[in-house]
C-alpha cells in the first residue's frame, strides 16, 4: 500500500510539472515606452518549440532582434529572423513607439499580414504608408501600391482569427488610450491556453470608459479555468504621476485597481501567481525602480510580476 501511495504521489507531481510547462515563448524586442528609440514596445510570441512568431507591436525590431541574436535567444542572422521568423504583426495602435520598427524595416521585409483595429490600420495607410511619410508598402491606399503588407482588420466581438504563418489564434478588444483615441488588447490562444496582451490604456475611472471592465468580463472565465497563462499590462509612470497627466496610461496603483476588478469576477484564488508582464515604463530617472517597488508593496493578490529585458526570452 505504501508503495502504491508513493507511486501515485510521483505521478501527481510529474503531471503537475508537465501541466506547468510553458505554452508560449516570448522574446522581448523592446520593453520601454518612449525616449530610447532602440528599446520600444515589441514582443515576439510563438508556441513553445516554434520559431514562427507573431510580433505584438513593433516599436523596435532590428535593434531588439540583434540583441536577441547576440545573446543566443534567437537563431540565425538578424535579417533571417526579421524576414523569415516574424510571420505577422499585431498592432495595438499606431503611435510611433509601437510601429516605428515596422516602418523602418519595411523596405527589406518580406510579405506579411498586419492585424489591428480598423482605425489603427487606417492610420498606417493614410498617414505613414502614403508616399509622403514613407512608401506605400501596404496593399491599399495611395498609388503606386507596393502590396508587401496585407491589412487585416480585427473587429471586436467577432470569432477568433488565425494569425497567418503561425499556430496562434487571436481575438481583439478595444481599449481607451486618452480622450477620443483607441488602443487594443489581443487575446492569443494556442490549444487550450491563452495569453492576454494590453496595448496602452488608461484606467476606466480616468478614461470615463467601461472598456477594461468589458475585457475583464471576457477573460474572467479563463482565469477560473486556469487557462490564462499571463497578462501583459503597461505601467508607464509611478504613482506620483497625476491623473490629469496620465495621457491614457496606467500607474501601479491603477493597475492594481483594475486587476482587483478582475479578481472580483474570477475569484482571488484564481489570480494567485498569475504572471503579469509589466510593459511600457517610461525610461526617465528611476521610474522602473519605483514602479517595481510600488507594485510589489501593494501585491495583495499575490501576482507574479515579470519585468522583461530586451533580448531575453521567457515562457508563459
Short mmCIF file of C-alpha atoms in Angstrom, two decimals:
data_model
loop_
_atom_site.label_atom_id
_atom_site.label_comp_id
_atom_site.label_asym_id
_atom_site.label_seq_id
_atom_site.Cartn_x
_atom_site.Cartn_y
_atom_site.Cartn_z
CA UNK A 1 0.00 0.00 0.00
CA UNK A 2 2.83 2.35 0.91
CA UNK A 3 4.47 1.64 -2.43
CA UNK A 4 1.22 2.42 -4.26
CA UNK A 5 0.89 5.78 -2.47
CA UNK A 6 4.46 6.69 -3.33
CA UNK A 7 3.86 5.86 -7.00
CA UNK A 8 0.66 7.90 -7.00
CA UNK A 9 2.45 10.86 -5.44
CA UNK A 10 5.25 10.68 -8.01
CA UNK A 11 2.66 10.53 -10.81
CA UNK A 12 0.78 13.56 -9.49
CA UNK A 13 3.96 15.56 -9.07
CA UNK A 14 5.07 14.63 -12.58
CA UNK A 15 1.66 15.56 -14.00
CA UNK A 16 1.76 18.91 -12.20
CA UNK A 17 5.24 19.62 -13.58
CA UNK A 18 4.09 18.83 -17.12
CA UNK A 19 0.96 20.94 -16.67
CA UNK A 20 3.07 23.92 -15.64
CA UNK A 21 5.42 23.74 -18.63
CA UNK A 22 5.35 26.98 -20.66
CA UNK A 23 2.96 27.01 -23.60
CA UNK A 24 4.21 30.30 -25.08
CA UNK A 25 7.73 31.54 -25.72
CA UNK A 26 8.17 35.32 -25.55
CA UNK A 27 11.16 37.25 -26.87
CA UNK A 28 11.06 40.97 -25.94
CA UNK A 29 12.48 43.09 -28.75
CA UNK A 30 11.69 46.31 -26.89
CA UNK A 31 10.19 46.93 -23.47
CA UNK A 32 10.10 50.67 -22.83
CA UNK A 33 7.52 53.36 -23.51
CA UNK A 34 9.43 56.17 -25.10
CA UNK A 35 12.61 58.22 -25.49
CA UNK A 36 15.02 55.35 -26.17
CA UNK A 37 14.32 54.55 -29.83
CA UNK A 38 16.35 51.32 -29.58
CA UNK A 39 14.07 49.78 -26.93
CA UNK A 40 10.40 50.44 -27.71
CA UNK A 41 7.40 48.12 -27.29
CA UNK A 42 7.63 44.89 -29.33
CA UNK A 43 7.25 41.25 -28.21
CA UNK A 44 7.68 38.10 -30.29
CA UNK A 45 5.30 35.31 -29.26
CA UNK A 46 5.15 31.72 -30.51
CA UNK A 47 4.10 28.37 -29.11
CA UNK A 48 6.95 26.74 -27.22
CA UNK A 49 9.21 24.91 -29.67
CA UNK A 50 8.14 27.00 -32.68
CA UNK A 51 10.15 29.69 -34.48
CA UNK A 52 7.08 31.10 -36.28
CA UNK A 53 6.46 34.29 -34.30
CA UNK A 54 3.74 36.89 -34.17
CA UNK A 55 5.07 40.29 -33.14
CA UNK A 56 2.92 42.18 -30.63
CA UNK A 57 3.52 45.82 -31.51
CA UNK A 58 6.58 46.91 -33.44
CA UNK A 59 8.24 49.92 -31.84
CA UNK A 60 11.73 48.40 -32.04
CA UNK A 61 12.53 45.50 -34.36
CA UNK A 62 16.11 45.39 -35.68
CA UNK A 63 17.90 46.53 -32.51
CA UNK A 64 15.91 44.05 -30.43
CA UNK A 65 16.50 41.15 -32.82
CA UNK A 66 20.22 41.99 -32.92
CA UNK A 67 20.40 41.83 -29.13
CA UNK A 68 18.46 38.56 -29.03
CA UNK A 69 20.70 37.00 -31.68
CA UNK A 70 23.84 38.17 -29.84
CA UNK A 71 22.56 36.58 -26.63
CA UNK A 72 21.70 33.32 -28.40
CA UNK A 73 17.98 33.81 -27.75
CA UNK A 74 17.17 33.72 -31.47
CA UNK A 75 18.94 31.63 -34.12
CA UNK A 76 20.06 32.91 -37.50
CA UNK A 77 21.19 36.30 -38.73
CA UNK A 78 19.26 39.45 -37.87
CA UNK A 79 17.88 39.64 -41.42
CA UNK A 80 16.87 35.96 -41.40
CA UNK A 81 14.92 36.42 -38.16
CA UNK A 82 13.12 39.54 -39.37
CA UNK A 83 12.33 38.20 -42.80
CA UNK A 84 11.58 34.54 -42.02
CA UNK A 85 10.71 34.07 -38.36
CA UNK A 86 8.47 37.10 -37.79
CA UNK A 87 5.34 35.97 -39.62
CA UNK A 88 2.86 38.73 -38.76
CA UNK A 89 2.44 41.94 -36.77
CA UNK A 90 -0.37 42.61 -34.29
CA UNK A 91 -0.51 46.36 -33.70
CA UNK A 92 -2.37 47.71 -30.68
CA UNK A 93 -2.37 51.27 -32.03
CA UNK A 94 -0.42 53.43 -34.44
CA UNK A 95 1.64 55.66 -32.13
CA UNK A 96 5.25 55.74 -33.27
CA UNK A 97 6.63 53.98 -30.21
CA UNK A 98 4.53 50.97 -31.31
CA UNK A 99 5.08 50.98 -35.09
CA UNK A 100 8.42 52.72 -35.83
CA UNK A 101 10.38 49.48 -36.16
CA UNK A 102 7.87 48.06 -38.62
CA UNK A 103 8.03 51.21 -40.77
CA UNK A 104 11.81 51.48 -40.85
CA UNK A 105 12.36 47.81 -41.66
CA UNK A 106 9.64 47.62 -44.30
CA UNK A 107 11.94 48.16 -47.33
CA UNK A 108 13.83 44.89 -46.67
CA UNK A 109 11.00 42.90 -45.08
CA UNK A 110 9.07 40.02 -46.64
CA UNK A 111 5.32 39.95 -47.30
CA UNK A 112 3.32 39.79 -44.07
CA UNK A 113 -0.11 40.46 -42.61
CA UNK A 114 -0.70 43.45 -40.34
CA UNK A 115 -3.51 42.93 -37.81
CA UNK A 116 -5.21 45.66 -35.81
CA UNK A 117 -8.38 47.57 -35.19
CA UNK A 118 -9.71 49.27 -38.35
CA UNK A 119 -8.72 52.72 -37.05
CA UNK A 120 -5.15 51.63 -36.41
CA UNK A 121 -4.75 50.19 -39.89
CA UNK A 122 -6.36 53.27 -41.43
CA UNK A 123 -3.75 55.46 -39.71
CA UNK A 124 -0.96 53.31 -41.15
CA UNK A 125 -2.47 53.56 -44.62
CA UNK A 126 -3.34 57.24 -44.59
CA UNK A 127 -0.54 58.79 -42.55
CA UNK A 128 2.52 56.53 -42.86
CA UNK A 129 2.32 54.33 -45.96
CA UNK A 130 1.23 57.24 -48.16
CA UNK A 131 4.37 58.17 -50.15
CA UNK A 132 4.73 61.35 -48.09
CA UNK A 133 5.79 59.89 -44.76
CA UNK A 134 7.01 56.58 -46.27
CA UNK A 135 6.50 54.48 -49.43
CA UNK A 136 3.22 52.61 -49.57
CA UNK A 137 4.22 49.08 -48.64
CA UNK A 138 0.57 48.24 -47.94
CA UNK A 139 -1.92 46.56 -50.26
CA UNK A 140 -4.33 49.51 -50.36
CA UNK A 141 -4.19 53.29 -50.35
CA UNK A 142 -2.09 55.80 -52.28
CA UNK A 143 -0.81 54.58 -55.64
CA UNK A 144 1.51 53.02 -56.54
CA UNK A 145 0.58 50.24 -54.11
CA UNK A 146 3.58 48.00 -53.41
CA UNK A 147 1.48 45.31 -51.73
CA UNK A 148 4.09 43.95 -49.32
CA UNK A 149 1.83 44.16 -46.27
CA UNK A 150 -1.74 42.91 -46.18
CA UNK A 151 -4.10 44.84 -43.90
CA UNK A 152 -6.32 42.52 -41.85
CA UNK A 153 -8.78 44.40 -39.61
CA UNK A 154 -9.74 42.71 -36.35
CA UNK A 155 -13.28 43.53 -35.29
CA UNK A 156 -14.26 43.33 -31.61
CA UNK A 157 -16.94 40.78 -30.88
CA UNK A 158 -16.08 38.53 -33.82
CA UNK A 159 -14.71 34.97 -33.62
CA UNK A 160 -11.02 34.17 -33.37
CA UNK A 161 -8.80 34.89 -36.36
CA UNK A 162 -5.89 32.65 -37.33
CA UNK A 163 -2.61 34.60 -37.31
CA UNK A 164 -1.03 33.97 -40.71
CA UNK A 165 2.06 31.78 -40.70
CA UNK A 166 1.73 30.84 -37.02
CA UNK A 167 -0.13 28.34 -34.84
CA UNK A 168 -1.83 31.17 -32.95
CA UNK A 169 -5.42 32.45 -32.92
CA UNK A 170 -6.37 35.97 -31.84
CA UNK A 171 -9.35 37.99 -30.68
CA UNK A 172 -9.27 41.73 -30.10
CA UNK A 173 -10.85 44.09 -27.57
CA UNK A 174 -10.89 47.92 -27.76
CA UNK A 175 -9.17 49.97 -25.07
CA UNK A 176 -9.25 53.68 -24.27
CA UNK A 177 -5.90 55.45 -24.68
CA UNK A 178 -6.78 59.05 -23.90
CA UNK A 179 -9.74 61.15 -24.97
CA UNK A 180 -11.05 60.03 -28.33
CA UNK A 181 -8.18 57.63 -29.07
CA UNK A 182 -8.41 53.86 -29.27
CA UNK A 183 -5.92 51.13 -28.48
CA UNK A 184 -6.40 47.35 -28.43
CA UNK A 185 -5.92 44.24 -26.34
CA UNK A 186 -5.10 40.95 -28.05
CA UNK A 187 -6.19 37.60 -26.60
CA UNK A 188 -3.96 34.93 -28.15
CA UNK A 189 -4.71 31.22 -28.00
CA UNK A 190 -2.73 28.08 -28.69
CA UNK A 191 -4.56 24.85 -27.95
CA UNK A 192 -6.41 25.39 -24.67
CA UNK A 193 -4.04 28.09 -23.38
CA UNK A 194 -4.37 31.86 -23.63
CA UNK A 195 -2.19 34.93 -23.34
CA UNK A 196 -3.57 38.47 -22.97
CA UNK A 197 -1.65 41.49 -24.28
CA UNK A 198 -2.86 45.00 -23.47
CA UNK A 199 -1.69 47.91 -25.57
CA UNK A 200 -1.56 51.34 -23.99
CA UNK A 201 -4.62 52.05 -21.87
CA UNK A 202 -5.80 54.32 -19.12
CA UNK A 203 -7.92 53.09 -16.21
CA UNK A 204 -11.67 53.11 -16.74
CA UNK A 205 -12.24 55.64 -13.94
CA UNK A 206 -9.93 58.19 -15.55
CA UNK A 207 -10.93 57.42 -19.14
CA UNK A 208 -14.68 57.55 -18.28
CA UNK A 209 -14.86 54.18 -20.02
CA UNK A 210 -16.02 50.63 -19.39
CA UNK A 211 -13.61 49.00 -21.81
CA UNK A 212 -11.36 47.38 -19.24
CA UNK A 213 -14.44 46.22 -17.33
CA UNK A 214 -15.70 44.54 -20.51
CA UNK A 215 -12.32 42.93 -21.09
CA UNK A 216 -12.26 41.53 -17.55
CA UNK A 217 -15.73 40.08 -18.06
CA UNK A 218 -14.45 38.28 -21.16
CA UNK A 219 -11.31 36.79 -19.59
CA UNK A 220 -12.61 36.01 -16.08
CA UNK A 221 -13.86 32.54 -17.17
CA UNK A 222 -10.37 31.77 -18.48
CA UNK A 223 -8.90 32.77 -15.14
CA UNK A 224 -11.32 30.49 -13.30
CA UNK A 225 -10.47 27.64 -15.67
CA UNK A 226 -6.73 28.18 -15.19
CA UNK A 227 -6.12 28.57 -18.94
CA UNK A 228 -4.92 32.20 -19.00
CA UNK A 229 -1.13 31.89 -18.85
CA UNK A 230 -0.31 35.55 -18.36
CA UNK A 231 -1.26 39.19 -18.87
CA UNK A 232 0.91 41.87 -20.47
CA UNK A 233 -0.05 45.24 -18.98
CA UNK A 234 1.53 48.63 -19.33
CA UNK A 235 2.63 50.69 -16.32
CA UNK A 236 4.09 53.87 -17.72
CA UNK A 237 4.50 56.02 -14.61
CA UNK A 238 4.96 55.68 -10.84
CA UNK A 239 2.08 56.54 -8.53
CA UNK A 240 3.14 60.17 -8.19
CA UNK A 241 2.01 60.91 -11.74
CA UNK A 242 -1.21 62.98 -11.52
CA UNK A 243 -4.31 61.50 -13.14
CA UNK A 244 -4.66 64.51 -15.44
CA UNK A 245 -1.16 63.81 -16.82
CA UNK A 246 -1.55 60.09 -17.47
CA UNK A 247 -2.39 60.60 -21.18
CA UNK A 248 -4.11 57.23 -21.37
CA UNK A 249 -1.64 55.20 -19.31
CA UNK A 250 -1.50 53.26 -16.03
CA UNK A 251 0.39 53.59 -12.76
CA UNK A 252 0.99 50.77 -10.24
CA UNK A 253 -2.00 51.95 -8.21
CA UNK A 254 -4.30 51.96 -11.22
CA UNK A 255 -3.08 48.59 -12.49
CA UNK A 256 -3.72 47.05 -9.07
CA UNK A 257 -7.15 48.68 -9.03
CA UNK A 258 -8.02 47.15 -12.41
CA UNK A 259 -6.66 43.70 -11.52
CA UNK A 260 -8.70 43.74 -8.33
CA UNK A 261 -11.75 44.29 -10.56
CA UNK A 262 -10.75 41.16 -12.49
CA UNK A 263 -10.25 39.26 -9.23
CA UNK A 264 -13.78 40.12 -8.09
CA UNK A 265 -15.06 38.37 -11.22
CA UNK A 266 -12.64 35.45 -11.32
CA UNK A 267 -12.01 34.97 -7.61
CA UNK A 268 -8.77 35.94 -5.81
CA UNK A 269 -7.52 32.35 -5.67
CA UNK A 270 -7.62 32.20 -9.48
CA UNK A 271 -5.27 35.20 -9.63
CA UNK A 272 -2.60 33.85 -7.30
CA UNK A 273 0.80 33.52 -9.02
CA UNK A 274 -0.62 34.82 -12.31
CA UNK A 275 2.30 36.21 -14.36
CA UNK A 276 1.76 39.90 -15.11
CA UNK A 277 4.34 41.17 -17.59
CA UNK A 278 4.94 44.86 -16.90
CA UNK A 279 5.45 46.81 -20.13
CA UNK A 280 5.94 50.36 -21.43
CA UNK A 281 7.61 52.01 -18.42
CA UNK A 282 8.99 55.44 -19.27
CA UNK A 283 12.79 55.34 -19.04
CA UNK A 284 13.30 58.59 -17.15
CA UNK A 285 15.14 58.79 -13.81
CA UNK A 286 14.28 55.83 -11.54
CA UNK A 287 10.80 55.20 -12.92
CA UNK A 288 11.19 51.44 -13.27
CA UNK A 289 12.64 51.08 -9.76
CA UNK A 290 9.69 52.98 -8.31
CA UNK A 291 7.16 51.06 -10.41
CA UNK A 292 8.63 47.71 -9.37
CA UNK A 293 8.61 48.62 -5.68
CA UNK A 294 5.11 50.09 -5.74
CA UNK A 295 3.68 47.04 -7.49
CA UNK A 296 5.29 44.61 -5.04
CA UNK A 297 4.31 46.69 -1.98
CA UNK A 298 0.61 46.53 -2.93
CA UNK A 299 0.56 42.95 -4.22
CA UNK A 300 -2.41 41.74 -2.17
CA UNK A 301 -3.43 39.33 -4.98
CA UNK A 302 -0.03 37.57 -4.85
CA UNK A 303 0.59 38.11 -8.53
CA UNK A 304 3.94 37.23 -10.11
CA UNK A 305 5.21 40.42 -11.73
CA UNK A 306 7.58 39.90 -14.65
CA UNK A 307 9.85 42.75 -15.74
CA UNK A 308 11.02 41.81 -19.25
CA UNK A 309 14.50 42.55 -20.53
CA UNK A 310 15.25 43.28 -24.17
CA UNK A 311 16.51 40.18 -25.97
CA UNK A 312 15.97 37.77 -23.05
CA UNK A 313 13.29 35.12 -23.66
CA UNK A 314 10.84 33.80 -21.09
CA UNK A 315 8.00 31.30 -21.05
CA UNK A 316 4.35 31.58 -20.07
#
